[in-house]
CSV table of C-alpha atoms and ligand atoms in Angstrom, one decimal:
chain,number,residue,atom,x,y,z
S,2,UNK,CA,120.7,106.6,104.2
S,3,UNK,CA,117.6,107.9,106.0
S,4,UNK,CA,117.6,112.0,105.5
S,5,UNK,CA,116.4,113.4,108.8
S,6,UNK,CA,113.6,113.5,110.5
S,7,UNK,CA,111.0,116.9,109.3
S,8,UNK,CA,108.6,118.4,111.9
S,9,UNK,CA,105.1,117.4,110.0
S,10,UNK,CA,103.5,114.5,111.5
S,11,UNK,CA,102.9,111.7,109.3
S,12,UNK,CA,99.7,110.8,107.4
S,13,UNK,CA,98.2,108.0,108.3
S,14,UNK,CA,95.6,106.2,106.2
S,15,UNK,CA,93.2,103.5,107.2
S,16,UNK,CA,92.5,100.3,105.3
S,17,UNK,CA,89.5,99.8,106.6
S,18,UNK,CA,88.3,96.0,106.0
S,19,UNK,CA,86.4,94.3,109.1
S,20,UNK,CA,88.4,92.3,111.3
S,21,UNK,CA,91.5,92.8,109.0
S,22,UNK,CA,91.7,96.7,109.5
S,23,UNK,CA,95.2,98.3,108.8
S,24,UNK,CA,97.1,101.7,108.9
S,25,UNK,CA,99.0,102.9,106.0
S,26,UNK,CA,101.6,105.2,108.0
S,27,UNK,CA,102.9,107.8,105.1
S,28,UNK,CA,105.8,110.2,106.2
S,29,UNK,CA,109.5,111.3,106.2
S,30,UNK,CA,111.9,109.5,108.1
S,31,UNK,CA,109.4,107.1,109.6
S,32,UNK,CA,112.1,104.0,109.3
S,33,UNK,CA,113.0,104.8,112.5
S,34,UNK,CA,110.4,104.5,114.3
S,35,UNK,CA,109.3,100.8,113.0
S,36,UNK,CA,110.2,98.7,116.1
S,37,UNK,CA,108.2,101.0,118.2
S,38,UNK,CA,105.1,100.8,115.8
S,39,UNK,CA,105.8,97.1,115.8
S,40,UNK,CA,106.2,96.6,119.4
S,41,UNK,CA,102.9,98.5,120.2
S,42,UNK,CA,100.8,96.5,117.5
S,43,UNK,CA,102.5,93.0,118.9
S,44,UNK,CA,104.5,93.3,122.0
S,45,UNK,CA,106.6,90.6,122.7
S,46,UNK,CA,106.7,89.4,118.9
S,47,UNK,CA,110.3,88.5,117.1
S,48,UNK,CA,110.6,89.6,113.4
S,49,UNK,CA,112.6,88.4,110.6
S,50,UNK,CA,113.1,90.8,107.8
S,51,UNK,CA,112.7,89.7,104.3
S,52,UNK,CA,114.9,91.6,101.7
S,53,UNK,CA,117.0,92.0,98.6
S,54,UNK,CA,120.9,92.3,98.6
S,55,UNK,CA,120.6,95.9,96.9
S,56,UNK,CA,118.0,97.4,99.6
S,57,UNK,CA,119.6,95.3,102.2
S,58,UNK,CA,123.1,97.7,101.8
S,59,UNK,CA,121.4,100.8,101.9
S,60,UNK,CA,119.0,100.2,104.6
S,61,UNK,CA,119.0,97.0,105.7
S,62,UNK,CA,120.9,98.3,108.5
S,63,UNK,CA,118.4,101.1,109.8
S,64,UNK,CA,115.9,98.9,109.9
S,65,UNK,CA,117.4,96.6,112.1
S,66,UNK,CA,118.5,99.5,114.6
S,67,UNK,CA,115.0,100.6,114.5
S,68,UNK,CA,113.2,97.1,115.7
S,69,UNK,CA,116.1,96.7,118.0
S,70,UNK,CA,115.9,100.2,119.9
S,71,UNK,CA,112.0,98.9,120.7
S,72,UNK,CA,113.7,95.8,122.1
S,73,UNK,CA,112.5,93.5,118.9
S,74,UNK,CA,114.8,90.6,118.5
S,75,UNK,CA,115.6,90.3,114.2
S,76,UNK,CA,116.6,87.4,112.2
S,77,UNK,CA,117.6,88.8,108.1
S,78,UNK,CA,116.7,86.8,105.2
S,79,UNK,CA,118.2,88.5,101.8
S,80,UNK,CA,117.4,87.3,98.3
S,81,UNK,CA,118.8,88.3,95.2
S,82,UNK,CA,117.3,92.2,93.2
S,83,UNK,CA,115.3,91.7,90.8
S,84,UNK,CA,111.7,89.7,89.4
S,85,UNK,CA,113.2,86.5,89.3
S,86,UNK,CA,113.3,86.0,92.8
S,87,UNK,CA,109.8,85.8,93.0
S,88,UNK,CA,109.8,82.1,91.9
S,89,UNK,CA,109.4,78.8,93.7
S,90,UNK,CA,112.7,78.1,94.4
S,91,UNK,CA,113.1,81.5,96.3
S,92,UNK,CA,109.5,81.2,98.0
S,93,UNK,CA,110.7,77.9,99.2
S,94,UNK,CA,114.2,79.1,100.1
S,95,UNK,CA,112.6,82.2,102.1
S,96,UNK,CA,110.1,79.9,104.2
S,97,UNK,CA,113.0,77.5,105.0
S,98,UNK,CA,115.1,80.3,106.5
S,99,UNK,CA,111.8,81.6,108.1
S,100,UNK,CA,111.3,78.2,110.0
S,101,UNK,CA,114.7,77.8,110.7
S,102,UNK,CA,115.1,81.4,113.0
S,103,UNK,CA,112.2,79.9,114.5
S,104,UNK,CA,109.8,82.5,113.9
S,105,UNK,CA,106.8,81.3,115.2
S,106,UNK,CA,103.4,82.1,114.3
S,107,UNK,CA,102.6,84.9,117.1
S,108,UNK,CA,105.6,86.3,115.4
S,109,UNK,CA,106.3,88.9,112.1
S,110,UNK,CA,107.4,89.0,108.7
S,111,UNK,CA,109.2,92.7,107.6
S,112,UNK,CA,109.0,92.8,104.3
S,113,UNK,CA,111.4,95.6,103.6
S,114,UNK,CA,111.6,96.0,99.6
S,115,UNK,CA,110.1,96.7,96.5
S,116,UNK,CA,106.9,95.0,94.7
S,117,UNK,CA,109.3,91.8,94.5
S,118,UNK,CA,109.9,91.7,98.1
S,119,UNK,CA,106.5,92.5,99.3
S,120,UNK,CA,104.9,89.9,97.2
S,121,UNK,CA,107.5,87.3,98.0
S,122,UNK,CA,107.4,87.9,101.1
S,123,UNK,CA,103.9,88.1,102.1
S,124,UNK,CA,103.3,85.1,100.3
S,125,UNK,CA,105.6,83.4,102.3
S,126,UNK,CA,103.8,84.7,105.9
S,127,UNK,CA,100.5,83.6,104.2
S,128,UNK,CA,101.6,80.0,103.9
S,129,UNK,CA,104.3,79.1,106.8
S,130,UNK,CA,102.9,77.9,110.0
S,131,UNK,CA,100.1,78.9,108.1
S,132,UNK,CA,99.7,82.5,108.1
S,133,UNK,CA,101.4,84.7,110.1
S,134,UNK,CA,101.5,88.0,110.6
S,135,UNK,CA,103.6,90.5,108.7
S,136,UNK,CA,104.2,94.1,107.8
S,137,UNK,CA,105.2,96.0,104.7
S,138,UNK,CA,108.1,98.7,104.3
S,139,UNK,CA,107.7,99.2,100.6
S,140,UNK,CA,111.5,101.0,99.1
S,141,UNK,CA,110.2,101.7,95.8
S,142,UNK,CA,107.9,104.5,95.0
S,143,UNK,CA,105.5,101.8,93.4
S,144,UNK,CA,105.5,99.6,96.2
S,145,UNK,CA,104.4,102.7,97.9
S,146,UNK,CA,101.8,103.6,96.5
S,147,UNK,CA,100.2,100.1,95.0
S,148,UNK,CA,101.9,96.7,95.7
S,149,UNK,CA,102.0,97.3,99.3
S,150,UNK,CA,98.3,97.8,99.7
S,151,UNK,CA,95.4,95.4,99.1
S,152,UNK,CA,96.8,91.9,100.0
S,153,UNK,CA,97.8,90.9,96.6
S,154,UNK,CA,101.1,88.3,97.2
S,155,UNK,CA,102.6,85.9,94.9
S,156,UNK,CA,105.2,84.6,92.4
S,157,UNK,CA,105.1,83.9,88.9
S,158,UNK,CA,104.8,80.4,87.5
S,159,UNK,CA,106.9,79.6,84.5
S,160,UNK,CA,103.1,79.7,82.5
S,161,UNK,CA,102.9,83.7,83.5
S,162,UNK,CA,103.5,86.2,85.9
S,163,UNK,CA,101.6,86.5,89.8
S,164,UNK,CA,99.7,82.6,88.9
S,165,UNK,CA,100.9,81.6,92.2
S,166,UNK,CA,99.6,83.6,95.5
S,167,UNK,CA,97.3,84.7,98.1
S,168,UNK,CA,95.4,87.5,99.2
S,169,UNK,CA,97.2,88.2,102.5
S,170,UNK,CA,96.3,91.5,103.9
S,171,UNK,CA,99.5,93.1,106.2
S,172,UNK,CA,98.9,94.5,109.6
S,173,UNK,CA,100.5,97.7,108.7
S,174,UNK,CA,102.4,99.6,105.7
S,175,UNK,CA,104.8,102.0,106.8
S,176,UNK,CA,106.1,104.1,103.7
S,177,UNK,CA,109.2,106.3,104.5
S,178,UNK,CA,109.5,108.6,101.4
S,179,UNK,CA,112.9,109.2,102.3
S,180,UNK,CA,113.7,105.7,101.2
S,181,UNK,CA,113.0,106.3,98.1
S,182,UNK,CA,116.0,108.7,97.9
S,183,UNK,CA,118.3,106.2,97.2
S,184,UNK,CA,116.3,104.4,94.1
S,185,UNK,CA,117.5,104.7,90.7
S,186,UNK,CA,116.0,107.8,88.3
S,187,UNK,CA,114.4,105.2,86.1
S,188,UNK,CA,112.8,103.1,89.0
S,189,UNK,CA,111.3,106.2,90.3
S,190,UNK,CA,109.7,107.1,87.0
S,191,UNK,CA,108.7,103.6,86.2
S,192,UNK,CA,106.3,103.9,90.2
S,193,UNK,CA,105.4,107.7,88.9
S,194,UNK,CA,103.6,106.0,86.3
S,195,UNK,CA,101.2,104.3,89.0
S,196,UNK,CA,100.8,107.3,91.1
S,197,UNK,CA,99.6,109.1,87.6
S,198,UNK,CA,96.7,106.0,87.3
S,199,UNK,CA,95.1,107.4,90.0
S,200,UNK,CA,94.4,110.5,89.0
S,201,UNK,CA,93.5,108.9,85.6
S,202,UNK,CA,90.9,106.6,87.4
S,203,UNK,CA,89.1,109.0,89.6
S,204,UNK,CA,90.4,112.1,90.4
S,205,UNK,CA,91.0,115.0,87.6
S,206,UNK,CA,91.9,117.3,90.5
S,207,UNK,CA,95.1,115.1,91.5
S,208,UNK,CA,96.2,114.8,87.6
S,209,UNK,CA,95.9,119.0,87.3
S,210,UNK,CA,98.2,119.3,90.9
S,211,UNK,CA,100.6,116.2,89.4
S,212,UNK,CA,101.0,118.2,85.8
S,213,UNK,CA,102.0,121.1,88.3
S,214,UNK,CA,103.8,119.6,91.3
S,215,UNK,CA,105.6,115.9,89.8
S,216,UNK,CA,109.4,117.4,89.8
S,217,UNK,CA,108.6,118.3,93.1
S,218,UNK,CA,107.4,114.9,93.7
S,219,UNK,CA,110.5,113.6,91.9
S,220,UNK,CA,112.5,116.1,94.4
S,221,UNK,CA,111.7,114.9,97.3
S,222,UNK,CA,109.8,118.0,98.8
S,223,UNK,CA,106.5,116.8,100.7
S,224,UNK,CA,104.6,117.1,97.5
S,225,UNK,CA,106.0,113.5,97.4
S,226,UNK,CA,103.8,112.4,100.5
S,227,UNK,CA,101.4,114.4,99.6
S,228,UNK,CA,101.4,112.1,96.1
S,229,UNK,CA,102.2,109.0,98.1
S,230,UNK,CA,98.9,110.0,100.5
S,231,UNK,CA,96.7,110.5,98.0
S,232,UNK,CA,97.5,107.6,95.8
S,233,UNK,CA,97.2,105.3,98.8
S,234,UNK,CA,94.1,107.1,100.3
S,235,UNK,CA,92.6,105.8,96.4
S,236,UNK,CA,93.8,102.4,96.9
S,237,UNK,CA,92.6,101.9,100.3
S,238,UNK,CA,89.0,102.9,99.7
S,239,UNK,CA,89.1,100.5,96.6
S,240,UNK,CA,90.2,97.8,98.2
S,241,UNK,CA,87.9,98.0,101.2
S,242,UNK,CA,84.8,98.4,98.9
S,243,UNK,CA,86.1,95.3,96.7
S,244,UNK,CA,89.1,93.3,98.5
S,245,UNK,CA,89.0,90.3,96.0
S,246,UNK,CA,88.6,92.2,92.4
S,247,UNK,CA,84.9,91.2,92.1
S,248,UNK,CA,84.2,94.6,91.0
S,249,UNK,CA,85.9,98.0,90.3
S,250,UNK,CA,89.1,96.9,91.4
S,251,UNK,CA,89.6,96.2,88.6
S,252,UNK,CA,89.8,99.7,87.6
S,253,UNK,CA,93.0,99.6,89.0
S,254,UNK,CA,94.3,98.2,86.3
S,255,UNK,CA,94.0,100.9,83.9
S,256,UNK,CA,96.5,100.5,81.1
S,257,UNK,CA,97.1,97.1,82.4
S,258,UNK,CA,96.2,94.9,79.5
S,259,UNK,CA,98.1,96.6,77.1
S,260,UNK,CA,101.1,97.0,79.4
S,261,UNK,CA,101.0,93.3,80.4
S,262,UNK,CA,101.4,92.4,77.1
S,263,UNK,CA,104.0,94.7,76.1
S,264,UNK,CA,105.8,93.8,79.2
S,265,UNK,CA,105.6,89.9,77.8
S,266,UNK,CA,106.3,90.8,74.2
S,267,UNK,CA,109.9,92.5,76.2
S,268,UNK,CA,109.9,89.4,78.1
S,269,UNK,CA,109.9,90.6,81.1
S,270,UNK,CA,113.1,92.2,81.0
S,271,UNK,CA,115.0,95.6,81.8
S,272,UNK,CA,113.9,96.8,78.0
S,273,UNK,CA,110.8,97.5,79.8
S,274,UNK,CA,109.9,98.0,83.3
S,275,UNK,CA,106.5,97.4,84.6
S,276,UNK,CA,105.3,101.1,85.1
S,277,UNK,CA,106.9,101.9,81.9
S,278,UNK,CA,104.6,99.4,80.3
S,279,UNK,CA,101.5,100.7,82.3
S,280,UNK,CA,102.4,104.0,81.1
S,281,UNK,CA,102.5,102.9,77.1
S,282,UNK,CA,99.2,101.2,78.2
S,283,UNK,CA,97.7,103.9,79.8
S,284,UNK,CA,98.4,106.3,76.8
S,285,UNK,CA,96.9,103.6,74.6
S,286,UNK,CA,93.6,103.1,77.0
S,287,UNK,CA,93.3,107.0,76.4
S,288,UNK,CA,94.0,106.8,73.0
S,289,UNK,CA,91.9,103.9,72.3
S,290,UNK,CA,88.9,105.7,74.4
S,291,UNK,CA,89.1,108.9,72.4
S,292,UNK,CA,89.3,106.9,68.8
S,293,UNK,CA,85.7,105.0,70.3
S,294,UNK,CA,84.6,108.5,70.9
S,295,UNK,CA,84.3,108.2,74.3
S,296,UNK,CA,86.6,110.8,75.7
S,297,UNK,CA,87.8,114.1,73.9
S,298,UNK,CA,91.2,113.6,72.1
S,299,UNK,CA,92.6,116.4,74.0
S,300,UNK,CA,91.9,114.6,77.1
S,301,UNK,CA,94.1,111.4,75.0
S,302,UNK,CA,97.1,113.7,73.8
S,303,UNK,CA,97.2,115.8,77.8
S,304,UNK,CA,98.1,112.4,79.0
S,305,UNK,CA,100.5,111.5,77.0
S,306,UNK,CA,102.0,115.1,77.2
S,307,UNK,CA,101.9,114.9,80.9
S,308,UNK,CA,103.7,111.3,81.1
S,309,UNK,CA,106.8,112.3,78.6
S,310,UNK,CA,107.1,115.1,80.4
S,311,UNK,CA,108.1,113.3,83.3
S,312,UNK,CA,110.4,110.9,81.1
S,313,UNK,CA,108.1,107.9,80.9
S,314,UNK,CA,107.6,105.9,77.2
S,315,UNK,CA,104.2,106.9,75.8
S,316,UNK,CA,104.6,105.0,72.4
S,317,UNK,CA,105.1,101.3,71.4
S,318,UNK,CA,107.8,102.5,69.2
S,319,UNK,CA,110.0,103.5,72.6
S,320,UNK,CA,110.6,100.3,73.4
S,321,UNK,CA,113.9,99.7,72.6
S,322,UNK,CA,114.5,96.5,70.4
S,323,UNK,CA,112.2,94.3,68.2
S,324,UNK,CA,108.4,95.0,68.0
S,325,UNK,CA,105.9,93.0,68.4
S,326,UNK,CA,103.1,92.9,65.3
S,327,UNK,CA,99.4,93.6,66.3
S,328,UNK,CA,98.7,89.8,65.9
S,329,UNK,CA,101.4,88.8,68.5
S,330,UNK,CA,100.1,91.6,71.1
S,331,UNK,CA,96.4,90.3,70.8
S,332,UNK,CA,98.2,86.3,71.0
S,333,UNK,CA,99.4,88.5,74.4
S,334,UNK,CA,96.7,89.6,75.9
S,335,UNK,CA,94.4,87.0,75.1
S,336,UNK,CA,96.9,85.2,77.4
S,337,UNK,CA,96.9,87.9,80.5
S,338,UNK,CA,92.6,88.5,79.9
S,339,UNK,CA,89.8,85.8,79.3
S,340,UNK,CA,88.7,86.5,75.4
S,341,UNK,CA,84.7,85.6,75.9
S,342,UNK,CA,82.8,85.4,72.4
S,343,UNK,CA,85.3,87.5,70.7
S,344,UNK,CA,85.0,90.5,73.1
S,345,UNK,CA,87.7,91.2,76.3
S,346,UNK,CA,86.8,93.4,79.5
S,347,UNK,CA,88.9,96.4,79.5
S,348,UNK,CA,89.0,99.7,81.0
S,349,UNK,CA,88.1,103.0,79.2
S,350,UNK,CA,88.0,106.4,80.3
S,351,UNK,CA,85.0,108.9,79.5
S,352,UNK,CA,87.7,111.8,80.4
S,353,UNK,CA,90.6,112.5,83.2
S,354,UNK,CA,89.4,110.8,86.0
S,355,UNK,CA,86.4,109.4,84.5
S,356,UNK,CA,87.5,105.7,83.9
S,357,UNK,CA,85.0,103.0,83.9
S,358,UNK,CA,85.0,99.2,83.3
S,359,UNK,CA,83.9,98.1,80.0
S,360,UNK,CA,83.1,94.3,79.5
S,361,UNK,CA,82.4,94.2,75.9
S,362,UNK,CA,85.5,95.7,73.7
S,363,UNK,CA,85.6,93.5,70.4
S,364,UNK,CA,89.1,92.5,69.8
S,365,UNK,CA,88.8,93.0,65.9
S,366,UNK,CA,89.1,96.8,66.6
S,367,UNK,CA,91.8,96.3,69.4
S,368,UNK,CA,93.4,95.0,66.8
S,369,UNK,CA,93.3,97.4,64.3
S,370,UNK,CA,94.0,100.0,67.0
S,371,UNK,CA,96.4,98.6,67.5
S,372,UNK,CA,97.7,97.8,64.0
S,373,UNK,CA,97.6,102.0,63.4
S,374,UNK,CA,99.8,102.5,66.6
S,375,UNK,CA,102.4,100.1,65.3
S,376,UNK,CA,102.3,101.6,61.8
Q,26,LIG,P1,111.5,95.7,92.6
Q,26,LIG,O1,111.0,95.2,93.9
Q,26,LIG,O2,112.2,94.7,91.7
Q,26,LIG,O3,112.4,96.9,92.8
Q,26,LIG,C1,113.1,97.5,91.6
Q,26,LIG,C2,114.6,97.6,91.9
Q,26,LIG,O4,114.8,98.6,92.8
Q,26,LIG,C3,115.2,96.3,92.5
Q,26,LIG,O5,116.4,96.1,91.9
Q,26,LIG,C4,115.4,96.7,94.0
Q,26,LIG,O6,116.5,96.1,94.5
Q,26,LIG,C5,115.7,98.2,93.8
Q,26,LIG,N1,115.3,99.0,95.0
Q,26,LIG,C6,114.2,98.9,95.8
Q,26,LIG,N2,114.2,99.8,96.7
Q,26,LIG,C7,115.3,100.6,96.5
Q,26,LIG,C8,115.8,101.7,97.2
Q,26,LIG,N3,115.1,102.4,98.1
Q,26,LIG,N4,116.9,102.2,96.8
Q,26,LIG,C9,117.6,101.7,95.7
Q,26,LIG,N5,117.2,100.6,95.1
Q,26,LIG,C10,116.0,100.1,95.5
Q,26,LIG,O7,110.3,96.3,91.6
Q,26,LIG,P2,109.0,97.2,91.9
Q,26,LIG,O8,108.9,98.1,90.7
Q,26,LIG,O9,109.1,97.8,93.3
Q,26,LIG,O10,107.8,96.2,92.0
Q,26,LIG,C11,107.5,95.4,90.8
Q,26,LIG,C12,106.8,94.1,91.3
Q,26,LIG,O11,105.6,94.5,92.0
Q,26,LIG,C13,106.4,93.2,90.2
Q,26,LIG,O12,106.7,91.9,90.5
Q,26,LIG,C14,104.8,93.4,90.1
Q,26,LIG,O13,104.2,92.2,89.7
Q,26,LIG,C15,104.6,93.7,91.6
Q,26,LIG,N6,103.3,94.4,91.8
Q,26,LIG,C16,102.5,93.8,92.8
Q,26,LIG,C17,101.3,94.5,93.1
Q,26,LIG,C18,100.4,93.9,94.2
Q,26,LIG,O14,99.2,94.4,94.3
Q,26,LIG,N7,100.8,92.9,94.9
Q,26,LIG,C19,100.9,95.6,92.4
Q,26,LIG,C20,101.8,96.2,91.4
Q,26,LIG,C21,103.0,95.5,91.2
């Protein structure tokens, strides 16, 4: 369900780690054009694509015309939607299928999905024949515009989620924003979330042009690539400057340790999707940031405004269901975050687009933060 093809040339933007260096091709339609891209990166390679059963009906199909027009021989492997294929049996059922088409190591992995998919299956090229090659089609606007970038691949271990991986860096990341026609309102918010951190972290201007542009974003016009672009342009020059999270990578994971434990206190279910979570966690980052007297509250309450606006939970209290008490949440993320001496790392914002990395937050005032937001 590919719309057509639009006259502006796609955006490409460079990953640029040495020896490792990869293009993150952004654009409209660009599905098409994957064998070609492959072929001319690794002539002569095979390719099996790695997917799940609902992205393999809507465009499982293209993607196969599109290696096959450049000549590329494809074998399909399809799990099942959703997180819990990202699990050891599925890891192990992917690499089977993997070794049994034969793909041999000169040859690629398509991972042609959402987060699930591209972690699954780049951890899977990480470890058979040990390491091969393989190539991201994210489907989902946060595969897009996070999970598809940086090398992060994994699956969750029944002690907590992404325990299990490897940083496996693709050779290229084709997003096609047209893809994401097909993807369920809620799904589309839940990624919007993501593309909002960014703005959050380091760049004021982009939050302004989101508060002014996101339907359009949501609409499909190319303020979406432009959004897509922008976010990944972020992510790229992150992960170049810090690959394995030694330093401010971690700033990507603004609203993170609140969401993450949300997310578990949901348990990991459809009451509460992942950039839903981040977006509760973000407001509460703000919020939290504002109460230490760090940033200005009107900073806190634009980015909550600008989050409902576009549909996304803001408050504890919209999560359908039971809530968790302060004490359970703090049980939470002393889980997801090493507690050292009573104090947690966490990351704070001094304003919009002004978020830093602060290693000392005591967790008796999380607490009673967070105590006040359940009240
Ligand atoms: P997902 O992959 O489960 O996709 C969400 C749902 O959308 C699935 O049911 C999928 O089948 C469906 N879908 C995907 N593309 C579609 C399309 N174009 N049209 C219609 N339906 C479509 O979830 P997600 O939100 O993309 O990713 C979440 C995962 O990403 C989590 O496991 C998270 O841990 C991981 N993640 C990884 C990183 C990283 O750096 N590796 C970063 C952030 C998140």
């Amino acid at each position: 369900m590919t719309a057509p093809l639009r006259t502006t040339d796609p955006v490409v933007v460079e990953v640029a780690l040495a020896g490792r260096a990869y293009e993150i091709v952004i654009g409209r339609g660009l599905l098409a054009g994957l064998g070609q891209r492959v072929a001319a990166l690794r002539p002569g390679a095979r390719a099996a694509i790695v997917t799940d059963q609902v992205v393999a009906e809507s465009h499982l199909a293209a993607a196969q015309a599109a290696l096959a027009a450049a000549g590329i021989e494809s074998n399909c492997v399809i799990v099942p939607a959703g997180e819990t294929s990202k699990s050891y049996s599925m890891f192990e059922r992917v690499c089977e299928e993997l070794i049994a088409a034969r793909i041999e190591r000169g040859d690629l992995v398509v991972a042609l999905g959402g987060g699930v998919i591209g972690d699954l299956a780049g951890f899977a090229a990480s470890a058979v024949r040990r390491g091969m090659d393989f190539v991201q089609v994210p489907t989902t606007l946060l595969a897009q515009v996070d999970s598809s970038v940086g090398g992060k691949t994994g699956i969750n271990s029944g002690h907590g989620k992404n325990l299990v991986g490897a940083f496996h860096q693709p050779i290229l990341v084709i997003a096609d924003t047209a893809l994401l026609d097909t993807l369920p309102p809620r799904i589309m918010r839940a990624g919007y979330a993501e593309v909002a951190k960014y703005g959050l972290i380091a760049d004021a201007d982009f939050f302004a042009w989101l508060e002014a542009n996101w339907r359009e974003v949501f609409a499909g016009t190319p303020a979406r690539e432009h959004a897509v672009a922008v976010s990944c342009r972020m992510k790229a020059q992150i992960v170049a400057r810090d690959e394995r999270e030694t330093g401010d990578r971690a700033l990507l994971n603004l609203g993170h340790t609140f969401g993450h434990a949300l997310e578990a206190a949901a348990g990991f279910s459809d009451r509460l999707y992942h950039g839903e979570a981040i977006s509760i966690g973000m407001v509460l980052a703000f919020a939290f940031s504002a109460r230490s007297g760090l940033c200005a509250p009107a900073d806190a309450e634009r980015v909550a405004r600008h989050l409902a606006a576009a549909g996304l939970p803001t408050r504890i209290s919209d999560i359908p269901g039971d809530r968790p008490d302060a004490d359970r949440l703090i049980e939470l993320i002393g889980q997801d975050k090493k507690v050292r001496r009573g104090k947690l790392t966490f990351i704070l914002a001094r304003g919009i687009g002004k978020s830093f990395i602060a290693p000392d937050i005591d967790v008796a005032a999380i607490r009673s933060f967070l105590a006040e937001n359940l009240s």
